[in-house]
Short mmCIF file of C-alpha atoms in Angstrom, two decimals:
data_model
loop_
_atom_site.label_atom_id
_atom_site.label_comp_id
_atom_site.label_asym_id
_atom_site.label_seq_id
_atom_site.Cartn_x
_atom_site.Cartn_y
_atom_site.Cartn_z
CA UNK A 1 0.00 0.00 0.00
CA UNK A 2 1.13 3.85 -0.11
CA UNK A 3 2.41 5.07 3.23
CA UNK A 4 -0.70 5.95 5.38
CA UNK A 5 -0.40 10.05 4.60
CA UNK A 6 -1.00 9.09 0.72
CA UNK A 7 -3.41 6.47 0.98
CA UNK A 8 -5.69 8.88 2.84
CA UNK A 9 -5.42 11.46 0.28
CA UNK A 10 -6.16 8.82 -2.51
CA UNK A 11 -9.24 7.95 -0.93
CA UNK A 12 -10.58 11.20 0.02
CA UNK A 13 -9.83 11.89 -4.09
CA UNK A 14 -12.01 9.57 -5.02
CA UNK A 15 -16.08 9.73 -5.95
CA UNK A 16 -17.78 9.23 -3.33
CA UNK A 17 -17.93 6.51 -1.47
CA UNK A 18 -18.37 2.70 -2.77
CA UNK A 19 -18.64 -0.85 -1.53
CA UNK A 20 -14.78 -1.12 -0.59
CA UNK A 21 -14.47 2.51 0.90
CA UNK A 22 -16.53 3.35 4.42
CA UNK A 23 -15.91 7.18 5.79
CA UNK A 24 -17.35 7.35 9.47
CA UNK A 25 -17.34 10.52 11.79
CA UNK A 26 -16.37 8.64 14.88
CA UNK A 27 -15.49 11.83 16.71
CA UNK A 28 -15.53 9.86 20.37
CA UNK A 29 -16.58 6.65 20.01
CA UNK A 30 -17.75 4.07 17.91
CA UNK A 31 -20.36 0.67 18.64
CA UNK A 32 -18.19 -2.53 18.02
CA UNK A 33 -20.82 -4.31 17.26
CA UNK A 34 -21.20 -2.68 14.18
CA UNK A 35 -17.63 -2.14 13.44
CA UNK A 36 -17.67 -5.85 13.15
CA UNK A 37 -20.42 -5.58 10.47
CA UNK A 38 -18.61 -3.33 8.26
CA UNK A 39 -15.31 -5.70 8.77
CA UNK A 40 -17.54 -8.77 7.24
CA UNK A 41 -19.24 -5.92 4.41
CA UNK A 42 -16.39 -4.82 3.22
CA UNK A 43 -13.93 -7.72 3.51
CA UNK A 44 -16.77 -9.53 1.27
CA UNK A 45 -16.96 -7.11 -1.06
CA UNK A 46 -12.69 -6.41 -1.60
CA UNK A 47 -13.37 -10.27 -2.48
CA UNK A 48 -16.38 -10.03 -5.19
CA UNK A 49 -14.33 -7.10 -6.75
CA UNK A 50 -10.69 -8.53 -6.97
CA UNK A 51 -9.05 -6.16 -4.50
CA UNK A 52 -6.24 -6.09 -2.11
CA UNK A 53 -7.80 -4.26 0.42
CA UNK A 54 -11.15 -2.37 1.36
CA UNK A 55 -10.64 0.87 3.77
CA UNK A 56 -12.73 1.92 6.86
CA UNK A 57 -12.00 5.29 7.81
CA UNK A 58 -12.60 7.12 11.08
CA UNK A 59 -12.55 10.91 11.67
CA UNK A 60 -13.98 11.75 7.68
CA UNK A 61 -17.22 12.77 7.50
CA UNK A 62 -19.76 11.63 4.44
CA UNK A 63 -18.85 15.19 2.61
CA UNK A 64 -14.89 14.18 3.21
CA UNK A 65 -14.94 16.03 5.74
CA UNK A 66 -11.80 15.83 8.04
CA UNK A 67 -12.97 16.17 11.83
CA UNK A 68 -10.67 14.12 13.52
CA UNK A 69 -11.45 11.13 15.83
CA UNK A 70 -10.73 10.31 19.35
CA UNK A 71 -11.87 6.77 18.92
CA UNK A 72 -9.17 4.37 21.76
CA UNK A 73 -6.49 6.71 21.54
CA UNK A 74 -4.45 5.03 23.53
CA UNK A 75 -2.26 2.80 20.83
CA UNK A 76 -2.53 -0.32 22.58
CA UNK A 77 -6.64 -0.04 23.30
CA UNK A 78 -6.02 0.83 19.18
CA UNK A 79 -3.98 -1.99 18.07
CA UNK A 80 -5.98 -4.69 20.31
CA UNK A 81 -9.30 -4.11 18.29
CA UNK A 82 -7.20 -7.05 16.13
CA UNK A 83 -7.33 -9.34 18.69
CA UNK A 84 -10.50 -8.84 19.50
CA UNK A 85 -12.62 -8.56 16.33
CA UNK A 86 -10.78 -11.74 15.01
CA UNK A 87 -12.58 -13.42 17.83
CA UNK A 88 -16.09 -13.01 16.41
CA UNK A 89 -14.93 -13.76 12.56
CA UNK A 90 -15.08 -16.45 9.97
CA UNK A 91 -11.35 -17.91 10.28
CA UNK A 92 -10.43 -15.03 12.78
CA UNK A 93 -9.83 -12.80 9.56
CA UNK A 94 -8.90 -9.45 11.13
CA UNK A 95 -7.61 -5.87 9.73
CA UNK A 96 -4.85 -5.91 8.38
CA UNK A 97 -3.35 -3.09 9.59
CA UNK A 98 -4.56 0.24 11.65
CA UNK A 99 -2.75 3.32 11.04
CA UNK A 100 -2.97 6.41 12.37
CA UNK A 101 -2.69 10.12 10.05
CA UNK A 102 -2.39 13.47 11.87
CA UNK A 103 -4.32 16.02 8.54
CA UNK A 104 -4.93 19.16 9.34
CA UNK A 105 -4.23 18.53 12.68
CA UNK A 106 -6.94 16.37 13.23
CA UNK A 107 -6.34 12.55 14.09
CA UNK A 108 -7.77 10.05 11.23
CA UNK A 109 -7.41 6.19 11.63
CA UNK A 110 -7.04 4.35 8.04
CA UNK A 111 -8.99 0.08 8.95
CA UNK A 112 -7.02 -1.52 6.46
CA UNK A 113 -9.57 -4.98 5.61
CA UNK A 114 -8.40 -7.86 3.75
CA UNK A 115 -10.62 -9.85 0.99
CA UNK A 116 -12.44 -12.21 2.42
CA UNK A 117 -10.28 -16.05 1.53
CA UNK A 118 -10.92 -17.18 -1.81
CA UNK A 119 -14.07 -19.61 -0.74
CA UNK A 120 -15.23 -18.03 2.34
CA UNK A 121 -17.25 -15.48 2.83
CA UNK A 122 -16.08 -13.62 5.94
CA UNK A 123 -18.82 -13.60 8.64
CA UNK A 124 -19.10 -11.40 12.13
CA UNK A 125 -20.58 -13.03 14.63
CA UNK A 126 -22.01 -16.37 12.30
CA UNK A 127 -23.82 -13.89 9.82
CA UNK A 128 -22.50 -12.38 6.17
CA UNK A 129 -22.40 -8.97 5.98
CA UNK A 130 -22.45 -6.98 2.03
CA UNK A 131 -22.88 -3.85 0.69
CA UNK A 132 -25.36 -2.08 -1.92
CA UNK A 133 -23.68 1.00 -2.93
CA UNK A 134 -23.14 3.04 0.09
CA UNK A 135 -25.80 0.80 2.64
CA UNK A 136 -24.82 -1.81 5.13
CA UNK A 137 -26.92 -5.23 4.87
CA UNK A 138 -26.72 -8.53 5.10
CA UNK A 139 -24.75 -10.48 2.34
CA UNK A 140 -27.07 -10.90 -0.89
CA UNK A 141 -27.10 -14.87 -0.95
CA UNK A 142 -26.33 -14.77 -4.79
CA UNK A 143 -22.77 -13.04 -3.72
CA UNK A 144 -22.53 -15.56 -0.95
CA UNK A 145 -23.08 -18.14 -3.46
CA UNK A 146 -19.84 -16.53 -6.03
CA UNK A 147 -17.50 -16.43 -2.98
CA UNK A 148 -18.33 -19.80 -2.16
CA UNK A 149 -17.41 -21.39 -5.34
CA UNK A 150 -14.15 -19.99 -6.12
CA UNK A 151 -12.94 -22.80 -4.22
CA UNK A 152 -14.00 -24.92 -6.68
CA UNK A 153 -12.84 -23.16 -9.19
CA UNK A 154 -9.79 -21.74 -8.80
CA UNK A 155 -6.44 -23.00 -9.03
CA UNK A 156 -3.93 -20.57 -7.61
CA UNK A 157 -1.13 -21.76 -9.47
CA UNK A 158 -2.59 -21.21 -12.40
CA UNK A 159 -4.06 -17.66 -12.29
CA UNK A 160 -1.73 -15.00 -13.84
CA UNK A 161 0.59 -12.79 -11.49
CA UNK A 162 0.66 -10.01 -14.05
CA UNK A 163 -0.85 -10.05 -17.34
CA UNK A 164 -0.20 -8.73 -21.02
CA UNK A 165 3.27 -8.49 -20.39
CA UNK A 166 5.94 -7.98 -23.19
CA UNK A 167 8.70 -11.14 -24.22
CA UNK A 168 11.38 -8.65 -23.22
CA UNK A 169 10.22 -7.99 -20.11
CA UNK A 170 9.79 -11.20 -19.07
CA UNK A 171 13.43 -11.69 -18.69
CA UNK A 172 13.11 -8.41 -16.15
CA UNK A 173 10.80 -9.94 -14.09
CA UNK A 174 11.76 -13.86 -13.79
CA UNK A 175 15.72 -14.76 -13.09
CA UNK A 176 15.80 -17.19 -16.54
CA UNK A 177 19.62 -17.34 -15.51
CA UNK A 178 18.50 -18.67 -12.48
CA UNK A 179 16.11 -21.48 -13.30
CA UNK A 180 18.28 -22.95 -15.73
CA UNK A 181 21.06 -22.86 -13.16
CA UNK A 182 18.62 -24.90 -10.56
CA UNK A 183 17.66 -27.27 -13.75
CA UNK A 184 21.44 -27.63 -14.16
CA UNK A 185 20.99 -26.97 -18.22
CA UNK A 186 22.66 -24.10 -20.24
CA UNK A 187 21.19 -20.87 -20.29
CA UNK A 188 19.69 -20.40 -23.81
CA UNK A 189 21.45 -17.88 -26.35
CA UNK A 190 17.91 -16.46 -27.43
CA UNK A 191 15.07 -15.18 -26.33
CA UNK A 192 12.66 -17.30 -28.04
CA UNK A 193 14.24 -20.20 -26.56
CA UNK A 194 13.95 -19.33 -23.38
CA UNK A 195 10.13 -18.41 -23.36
CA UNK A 196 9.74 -21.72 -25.40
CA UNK A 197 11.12 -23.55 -21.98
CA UNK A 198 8.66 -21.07 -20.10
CA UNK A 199 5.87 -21.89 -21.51
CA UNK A 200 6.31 -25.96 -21.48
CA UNK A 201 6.54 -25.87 -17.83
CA UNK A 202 3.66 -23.29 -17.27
CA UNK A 203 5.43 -20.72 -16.02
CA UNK A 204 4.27 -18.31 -18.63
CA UNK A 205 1.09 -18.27 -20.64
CA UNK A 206 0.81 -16.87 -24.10
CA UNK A 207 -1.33 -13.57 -24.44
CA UNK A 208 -1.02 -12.41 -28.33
CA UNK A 209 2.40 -13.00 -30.39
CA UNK A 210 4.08 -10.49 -28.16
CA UNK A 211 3.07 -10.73 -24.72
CA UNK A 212 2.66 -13.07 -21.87
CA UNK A 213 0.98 -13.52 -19.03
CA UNK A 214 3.03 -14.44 -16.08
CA UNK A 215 1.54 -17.45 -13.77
CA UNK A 216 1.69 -17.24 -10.17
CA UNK A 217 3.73 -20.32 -10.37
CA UNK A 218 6.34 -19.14 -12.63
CA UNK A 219 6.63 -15.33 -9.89
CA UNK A 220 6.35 -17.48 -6.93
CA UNK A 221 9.13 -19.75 -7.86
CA UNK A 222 11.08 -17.47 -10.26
CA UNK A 223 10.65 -14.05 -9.60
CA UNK A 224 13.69 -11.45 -9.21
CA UNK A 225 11.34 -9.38 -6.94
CA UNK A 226 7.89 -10.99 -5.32
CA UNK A 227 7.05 -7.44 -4.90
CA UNK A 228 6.89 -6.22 -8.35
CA UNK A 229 3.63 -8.73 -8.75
CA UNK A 230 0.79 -7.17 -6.50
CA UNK A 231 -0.73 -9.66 -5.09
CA UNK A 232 2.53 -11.44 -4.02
CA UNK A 233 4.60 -9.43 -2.30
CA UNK A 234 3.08 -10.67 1.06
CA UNK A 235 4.05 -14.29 0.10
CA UNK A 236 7.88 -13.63 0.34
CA UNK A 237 9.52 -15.94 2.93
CA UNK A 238 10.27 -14.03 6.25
CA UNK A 239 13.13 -14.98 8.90
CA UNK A 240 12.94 -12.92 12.54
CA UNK A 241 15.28 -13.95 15.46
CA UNK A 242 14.14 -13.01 18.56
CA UNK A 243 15.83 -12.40 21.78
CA UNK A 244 14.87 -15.13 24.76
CA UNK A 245 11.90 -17.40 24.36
CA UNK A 246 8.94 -14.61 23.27
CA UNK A 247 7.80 -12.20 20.63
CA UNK A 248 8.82 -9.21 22.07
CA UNK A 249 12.64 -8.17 21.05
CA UNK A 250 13.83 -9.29 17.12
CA UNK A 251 17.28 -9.22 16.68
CA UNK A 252 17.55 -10.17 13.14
CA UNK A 253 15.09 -9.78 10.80
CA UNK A 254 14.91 -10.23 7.09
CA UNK A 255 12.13 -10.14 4.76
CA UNK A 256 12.61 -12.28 1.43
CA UNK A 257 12.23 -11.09 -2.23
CA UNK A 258 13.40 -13.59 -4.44
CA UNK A 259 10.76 -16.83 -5.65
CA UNK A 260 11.18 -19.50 -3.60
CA UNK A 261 12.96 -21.55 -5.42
CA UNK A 262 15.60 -18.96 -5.83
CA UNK A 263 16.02 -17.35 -2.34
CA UNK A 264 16.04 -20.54 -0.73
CA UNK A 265 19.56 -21.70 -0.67
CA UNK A 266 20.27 -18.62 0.38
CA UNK A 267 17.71 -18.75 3.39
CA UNK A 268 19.18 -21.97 4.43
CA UNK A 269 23.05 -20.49 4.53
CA UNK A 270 21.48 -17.79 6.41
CA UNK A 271 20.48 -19.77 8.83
CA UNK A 272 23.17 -22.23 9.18
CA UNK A 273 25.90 -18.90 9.73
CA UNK A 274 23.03 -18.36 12.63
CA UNK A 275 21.76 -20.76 14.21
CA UNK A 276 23.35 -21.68 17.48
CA UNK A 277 25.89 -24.84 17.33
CA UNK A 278 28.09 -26.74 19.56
CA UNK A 279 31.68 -28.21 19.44
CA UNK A 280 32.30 -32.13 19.38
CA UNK A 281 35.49 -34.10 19.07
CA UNK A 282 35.30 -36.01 15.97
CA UNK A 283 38.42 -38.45 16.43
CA UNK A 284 41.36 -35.54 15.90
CA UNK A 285 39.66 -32.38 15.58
CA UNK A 286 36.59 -30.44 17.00
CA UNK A 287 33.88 -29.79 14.51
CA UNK A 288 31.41 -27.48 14.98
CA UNK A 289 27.62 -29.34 15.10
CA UNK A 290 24.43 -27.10 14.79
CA UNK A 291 22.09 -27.68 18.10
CA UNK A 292 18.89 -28.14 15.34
CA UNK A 293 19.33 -30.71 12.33
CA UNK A 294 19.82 -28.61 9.46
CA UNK A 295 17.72 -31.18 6.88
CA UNK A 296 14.68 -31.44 9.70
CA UNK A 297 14.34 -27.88 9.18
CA UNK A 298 14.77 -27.56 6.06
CA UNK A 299 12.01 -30.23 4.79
CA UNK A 300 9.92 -27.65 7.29
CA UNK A 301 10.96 -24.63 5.71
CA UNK A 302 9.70 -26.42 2.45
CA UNK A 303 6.60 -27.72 3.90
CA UNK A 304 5.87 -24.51 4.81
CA UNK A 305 5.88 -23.12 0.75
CA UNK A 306 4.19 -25.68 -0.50
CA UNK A 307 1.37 -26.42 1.21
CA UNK A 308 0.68 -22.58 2.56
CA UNK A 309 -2.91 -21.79 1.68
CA UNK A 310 -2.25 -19.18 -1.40
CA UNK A 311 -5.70 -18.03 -1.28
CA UNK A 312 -4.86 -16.66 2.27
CA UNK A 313 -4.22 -12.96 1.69
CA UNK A 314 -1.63 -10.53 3.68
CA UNK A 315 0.84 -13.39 5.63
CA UNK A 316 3.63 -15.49 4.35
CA UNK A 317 4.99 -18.42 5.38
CA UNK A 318 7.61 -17.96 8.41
CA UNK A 319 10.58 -18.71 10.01
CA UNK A 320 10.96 -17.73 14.01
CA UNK A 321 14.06 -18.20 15.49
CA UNK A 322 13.64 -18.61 19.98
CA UNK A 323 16.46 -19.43 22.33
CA UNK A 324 14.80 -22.82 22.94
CA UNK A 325 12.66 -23.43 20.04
CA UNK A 326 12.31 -22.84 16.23
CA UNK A 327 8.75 -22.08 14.64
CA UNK A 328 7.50 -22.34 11.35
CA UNK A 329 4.65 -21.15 10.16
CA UNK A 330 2.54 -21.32 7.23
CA UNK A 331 -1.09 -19.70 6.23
CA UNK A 332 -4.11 -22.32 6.20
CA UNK A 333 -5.04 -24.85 8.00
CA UNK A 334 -3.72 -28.06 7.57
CA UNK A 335 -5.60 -30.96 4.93
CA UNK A 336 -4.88 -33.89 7.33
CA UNK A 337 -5.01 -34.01 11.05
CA UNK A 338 -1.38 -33.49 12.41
CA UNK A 339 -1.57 -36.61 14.79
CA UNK A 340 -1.54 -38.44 11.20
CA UNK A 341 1.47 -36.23 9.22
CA UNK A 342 3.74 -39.31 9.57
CA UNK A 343 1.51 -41.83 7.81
CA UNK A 344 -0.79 -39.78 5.89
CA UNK A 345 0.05 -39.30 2.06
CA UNK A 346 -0.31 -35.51 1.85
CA UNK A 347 -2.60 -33.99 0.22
CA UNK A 348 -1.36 -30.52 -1.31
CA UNK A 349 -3.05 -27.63 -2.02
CA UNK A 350 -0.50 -26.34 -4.34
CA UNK A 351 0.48 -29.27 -6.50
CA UNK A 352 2.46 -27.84 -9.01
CA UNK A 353 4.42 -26.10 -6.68
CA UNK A 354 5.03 -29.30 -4.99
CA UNK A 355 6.20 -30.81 -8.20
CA UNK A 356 8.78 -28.31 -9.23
CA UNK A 357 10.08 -28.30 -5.83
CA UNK A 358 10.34 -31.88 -5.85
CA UNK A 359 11.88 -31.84 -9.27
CA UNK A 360 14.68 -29.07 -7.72
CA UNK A 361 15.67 -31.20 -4.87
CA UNK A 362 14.55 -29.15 -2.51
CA UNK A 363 12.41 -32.04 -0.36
CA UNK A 364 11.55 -35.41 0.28
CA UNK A 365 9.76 -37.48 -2.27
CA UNK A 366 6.30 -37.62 -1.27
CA UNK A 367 4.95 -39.04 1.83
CA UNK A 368 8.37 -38.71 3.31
CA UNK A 369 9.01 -35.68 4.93
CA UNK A 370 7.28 -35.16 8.35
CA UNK A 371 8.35 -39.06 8.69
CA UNK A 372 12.43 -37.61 8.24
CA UNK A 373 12.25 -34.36 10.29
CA UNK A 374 11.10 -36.89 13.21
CA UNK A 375 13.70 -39.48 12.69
CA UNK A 376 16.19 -36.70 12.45
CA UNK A 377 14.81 -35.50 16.06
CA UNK A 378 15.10 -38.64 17.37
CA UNK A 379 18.56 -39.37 15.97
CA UNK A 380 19.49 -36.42 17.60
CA UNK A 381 17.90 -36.88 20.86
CA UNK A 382 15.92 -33.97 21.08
CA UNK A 383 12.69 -33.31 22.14
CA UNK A 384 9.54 -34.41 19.56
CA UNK A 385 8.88 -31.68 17.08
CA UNK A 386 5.24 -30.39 17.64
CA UNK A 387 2.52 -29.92 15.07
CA UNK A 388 0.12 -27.34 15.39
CA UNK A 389 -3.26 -27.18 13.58
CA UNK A 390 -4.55 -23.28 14.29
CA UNK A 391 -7.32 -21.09 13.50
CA UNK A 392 -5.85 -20.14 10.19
CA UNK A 393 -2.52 -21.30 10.16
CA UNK A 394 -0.25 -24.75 10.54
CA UNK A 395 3.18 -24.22 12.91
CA UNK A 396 5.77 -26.78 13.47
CA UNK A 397 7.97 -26.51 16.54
CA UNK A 398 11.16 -27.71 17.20
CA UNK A 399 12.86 -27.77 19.97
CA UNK A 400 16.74 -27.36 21.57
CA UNK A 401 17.90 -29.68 23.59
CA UNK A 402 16.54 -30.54 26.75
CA UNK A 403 16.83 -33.25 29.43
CA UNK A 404 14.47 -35.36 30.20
CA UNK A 405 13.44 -33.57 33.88
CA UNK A 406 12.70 -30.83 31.83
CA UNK A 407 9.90 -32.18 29.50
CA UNK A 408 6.28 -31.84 30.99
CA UNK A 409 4.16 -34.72 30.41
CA UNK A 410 2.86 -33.83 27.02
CA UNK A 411 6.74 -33.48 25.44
CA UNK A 412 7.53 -37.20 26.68
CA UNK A 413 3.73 -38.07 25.11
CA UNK A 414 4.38 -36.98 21.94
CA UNK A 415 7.58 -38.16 21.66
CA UNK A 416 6.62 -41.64 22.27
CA UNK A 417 3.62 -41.24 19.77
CA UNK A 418 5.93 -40.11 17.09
CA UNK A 419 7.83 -43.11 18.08
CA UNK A 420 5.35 -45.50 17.90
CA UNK A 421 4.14 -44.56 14.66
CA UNK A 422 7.92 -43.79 13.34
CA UNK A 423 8.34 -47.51 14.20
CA UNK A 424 5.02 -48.79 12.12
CA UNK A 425 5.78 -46.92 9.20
CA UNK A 426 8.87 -48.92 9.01
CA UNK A 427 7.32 -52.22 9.12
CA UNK A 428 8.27 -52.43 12.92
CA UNK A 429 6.80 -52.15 16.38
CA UNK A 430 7.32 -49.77 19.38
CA UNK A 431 9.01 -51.54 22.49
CA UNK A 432 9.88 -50.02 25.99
CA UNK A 433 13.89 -50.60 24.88
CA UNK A 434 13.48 -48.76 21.80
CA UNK A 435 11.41 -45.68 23.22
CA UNK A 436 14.29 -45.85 25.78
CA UNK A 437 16.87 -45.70 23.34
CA UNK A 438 15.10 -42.63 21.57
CA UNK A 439 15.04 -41.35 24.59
CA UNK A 440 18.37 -41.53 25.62
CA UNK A 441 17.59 -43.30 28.87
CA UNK A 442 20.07 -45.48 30.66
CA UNK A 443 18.96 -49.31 30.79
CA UNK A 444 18.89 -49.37 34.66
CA UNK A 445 16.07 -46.20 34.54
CA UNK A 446 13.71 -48.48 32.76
CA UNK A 447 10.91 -47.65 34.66
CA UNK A 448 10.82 -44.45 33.67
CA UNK A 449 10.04 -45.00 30.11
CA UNK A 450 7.71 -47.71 30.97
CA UNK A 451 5.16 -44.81 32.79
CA UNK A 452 5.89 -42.86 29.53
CA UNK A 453 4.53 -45.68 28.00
CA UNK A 454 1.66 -46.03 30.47
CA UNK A 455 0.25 -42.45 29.94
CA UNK A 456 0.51 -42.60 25.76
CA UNK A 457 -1.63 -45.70 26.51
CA UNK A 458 -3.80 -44.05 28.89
CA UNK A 459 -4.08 -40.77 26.34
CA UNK A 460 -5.49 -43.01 23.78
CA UNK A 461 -2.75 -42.97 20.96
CA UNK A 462 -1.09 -46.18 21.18
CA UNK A 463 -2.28 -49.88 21.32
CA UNK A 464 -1.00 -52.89 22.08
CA UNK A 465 0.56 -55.07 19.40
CA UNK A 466 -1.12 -58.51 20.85
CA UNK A 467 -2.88 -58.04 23.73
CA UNK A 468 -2.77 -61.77 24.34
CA UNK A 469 0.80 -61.17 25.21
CA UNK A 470 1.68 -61.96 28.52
CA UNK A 471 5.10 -61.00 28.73
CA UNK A 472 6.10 -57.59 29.29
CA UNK A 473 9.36 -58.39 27.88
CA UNK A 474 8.14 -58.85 24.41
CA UNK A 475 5.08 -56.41 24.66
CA UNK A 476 5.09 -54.19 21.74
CA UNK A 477 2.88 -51.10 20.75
CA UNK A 478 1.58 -49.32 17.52
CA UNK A 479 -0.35 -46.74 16.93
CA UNK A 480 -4.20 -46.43 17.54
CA UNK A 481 -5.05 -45.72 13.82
CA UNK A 482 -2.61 -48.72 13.05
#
C-alpha cells in the first residue's frame, strides 16, 4: 500500500464513497458491534471485486470532511481491536493493519480490511455482511453463493501474477539465468528459446504473439522481486530472530524477495551462519555441530511453501528463530489431522508447486518428509517436534535440547507417539527398549520410560501389538489408527 499520509489522500480523491471505501465521523466513540459488520461488508466485497484491500475510515465525515477522531487513543486499546474482532470472525480474519494520520491537525485512523479467503465469505458473529452501494446489509445470498465457489474453481497456481506483459520484459521480471542454473541446463542464447522452456513448464502463458501472461507459479518460484507482482509481495519468505523465548525483542530480521525456489539456498546459509551450534570431538579435531538438524528444518521450511494456503491474503509463510525453540509457520489450516502427518500421504493444495520443488531437490519425495524431520529428532535426541493445527494457520515446533526432567508430560507423550508410529511406518513395532533408546535413557532407569509408556496408553494414541501377550518383555505397541 502507499504510506498511510498518501493512501488517505487517494481515498478522500475519489467519488464518493463505494462498496470497498466506508468514511465514518467517529469523533468519540464508535459501537463494536457494528464495526464488526462493516469488517464482514467490506472484507466480502474487496473479495467479489478482486481487490487487495477495502478501507474503513474514522474521523472523515460523508462530505470528506476531516474532523478528527478520538476513537481508543491510547495505541494499545487501538492496536488490540485485532485481537478482539478476530474473535467473532469467519477464520479469525482481522484488519490488516490500523494506522494512524495526523491532517490538518486532526487525528484520522485508516482500517485496512483484507478480501475475504478465496471460498469463504467472511462472517461477524455467524452472519455475512455486504454492501449495496453506500448501505450496510446482510450479504445478498447470490454473492454468498460466487465467494463460495471460487474454491472450486480456482487454481492458484494457475491464475496470472501479471498479465499482457511484453517477451522482453519477461526476462526483467523472472531470473531465466537462475532457473536454468537450478535445472542444471545451459542458459539459452535467445530469447525465443527461453520463453519456449517457459511456456512448457507453465510458467508463462501466451497472451497475443508479443506478450505473456506471467503465472503465479512461474513469480512465486522465479521471480527477481515478489514485490513487483501485486498480489505477491506478502508471500515472500520471512526470517525474525528473537531475543529469549517470546515475541517481544527481534534481533535479526529479514524479509525475502526472491521466488522461492531462488532465495532458498540462500535462506538456508542464512540460517546455518546463525543458528546456534556446539563443538564435538570427531576423532582428531573439533567440529562445529548445529544444536537443530539442518535437513529437519529444512524439509519444514519447504513444507511450509508448499502447502501454505495461497488463497490466504496478507501473511507469508515464516521462520521464528527462539532461544529454545524454532517455529515455522505457514497460512491455512492443515488438509490432514497433524496426529496423522507421519503416515498420511499428503494432500497438497499447491500441486504444481510441490512438483517443481520436488523436481529441484529441494524435499523429500512424497509421503516422506514429516516421517524424516522426526527421525532426524530422534537421531538427535531432542525433544519431539510439535505440530500445530490453528485457527488459520499450521506451525511446526522444534525444539533445543533438553533433558528429560525438563519435558512436561505432554513433550515425553508426543515423543513416544511419534515413536510409535515412526516404528510402524517402518514395518516395525514400538518396544519399551526402543522408546528408551530414543530417549536416551540409561537401561537401569527403565521404569521411567515404561510410565511414559503407560500415559501414551492411557491418552489413547497407542495400542498394544497382541494383547494376548503376557510377557512384558516382548510387549510391543503401535499406533491407535494402526
Amino acid at each position: 500500500m502507499l504510506n498511510p499520509s498518501d493512501q488517505l489522500h487517494h481515498l478522500l480523491q475519489l467519488r464518493g464513497e463505494n462498496e470497498i471505501i466506508e468514511f465514518k465521523e467517529a469523533k468519540n466513540t464508535f459501537d463494536f458491534d457494528k464495526l464488526g459488520q462493516y469488517f464482514s461488508a467490506l472484507s466480502n466485497e474487496a473479495n467479489l471485486q478482486g481487490t487487495d484491500a477495502a478501507w474503513l475510515v474514522f474521523g472523515v465525515a460523508d462530505q470528506k470532511q476531516i474532523v478528527g477522531t478520538t476513537f481508543r487513543h491510547d495505541a494499545t486499546k487501538l492496536q488490540s481491536i485485532i485481537r478482539e474482532l478476530a474473535e467473532q470472525t469467519t477464520n479469525r480474519l482481522t484488519f490488516r493493519g490500523i494506522h494512524e494520520v495526523v491532517q490538518e491537525g486532526k487525528r484520522v485512523l485508516l482500517f485496512e480490511i483484507p478480501p475475504a479467503t478465496i471460498g469463504i465469505p467472511t462472517a461477524w458473529k455467524g452472519h455475512y455482511y455486504g454492501r449495496d452501494g453506500e448501505s450496510l446489509g446482510p450479504l445478498n445470498p447470490d454473492e454468498r453463493h460466487r465467494i463460495e465457489r471460487q474454491l472450486h474453481e480456482y487454481e492458484f497456481e494457475k491464475e496470472p501474477a501479471m498479465r499482457n506483459v511484453p517477451a522482453a520484459h519477461v526476462r526483467e521480471l523472472l531470473d531465466y539465468e537462475g532457473f536454468f542454473r537450478l535445472f542444471n541446463v545451459p542458459v539459452p542464447s535467445s530469447l525465443p528459446s527461453v520463453l519456449a522452456r517457459f511456456l512448457q513448464e507453465r510458467i508463462i502463458l501466451r497472451n497475443g504473439n508479443e506478450h505473456f501472461d506471467i503465472t503465479n507459479l512461474g513469480a512465486l518460484l522465479f521471480a527477481r522481486d515478489l514485490h513487483r507482482f501485486d498480489k505477491l509481495g506478502r508471500k515472500a519468505l520471512r526470517v525474525t530472530f528473537y531475543e529469549g523465548t517470546g515475541r517481544t525483542t527481534a534481533k535479526i530480521e529479514q524479509a525475502g524477495q526472491k521466488g522461492y525456489a531462488l532465495a532458498f539456498e540462500g535462506v538456508m546459509q542464512f540460517l546455518y551462519g546463525q543458528l546456534p551450534a556446539r563443538e564435538d570431538l570427531d576423532k582428531i579435531r573439533r567440529v562445529t555441530v548445529p544444536l537443530y538438524p539442518i535437513l529437519a528444518l529444512r524439509e519444514l521450511i519447504v513444507n511450509a511453501m508448499i502447502y501454505q494456503d495461497l488463497t490466504v491474503r496478507g501473511t507469508s509463510p515464516m521462520v521464528e528463530i527462539f532461544s529454545n525453540r524454532i517455529e515455522v509457520t505457514n497460512p491455512g489450516q492443515p488438509l490432514i489431522d497433524p496426529l496423522r502427518f507421519i503416515d498420511h500421504v499428503p494432500l497438497s493444495r499447491n500441486e504444481a508447486v510441490a512438483a517443481m520443488m520436488r523436481r529441484l531437490n529441494f524435499c523429500e519425495e512424497r509421503g516422506s518428509g514429516i516421517d524424516y524431520v522426526v527421525a532426524e529428532c530422534e537421531k538427535n535426541l531432542l525433544p519431539a517436534p510439535n505440530f500445530i493445527k490453528g485457527d488459520n494457520y499450521t506451525r511446526a515446533i522444534l525444539y533445543s535440547p533438553r533433558s528429560l526432567r525438563l519435558m512436561d508430560k505432554a513433550d515425553k507423550i508426543r515423543a513416544c507417539y511419534q515413536h510409535a508410529c515412526l516404528r510402524h511406518e517402518h514395518g516395525d513395532q514400538m518396544s519399551n527398549q526402543s522408546f528408551r533408546e530414543r530417549m536416551g535413557i540409561e537401561e537401569k532407569n527403565y521404569p521411567i520410560v515404561s510410565r511414559i509408556i503407560a500415559d501414551t496408553l492411557a491418552s489413547g494414541l497407542i495400542k498394544l501389538y497382541d494383547p494376548e501377550n503376557k510377557s512384558k518383555k516382548h510387549t510391543r505397541y503401535i499406533p491407535i489408527w494402526a
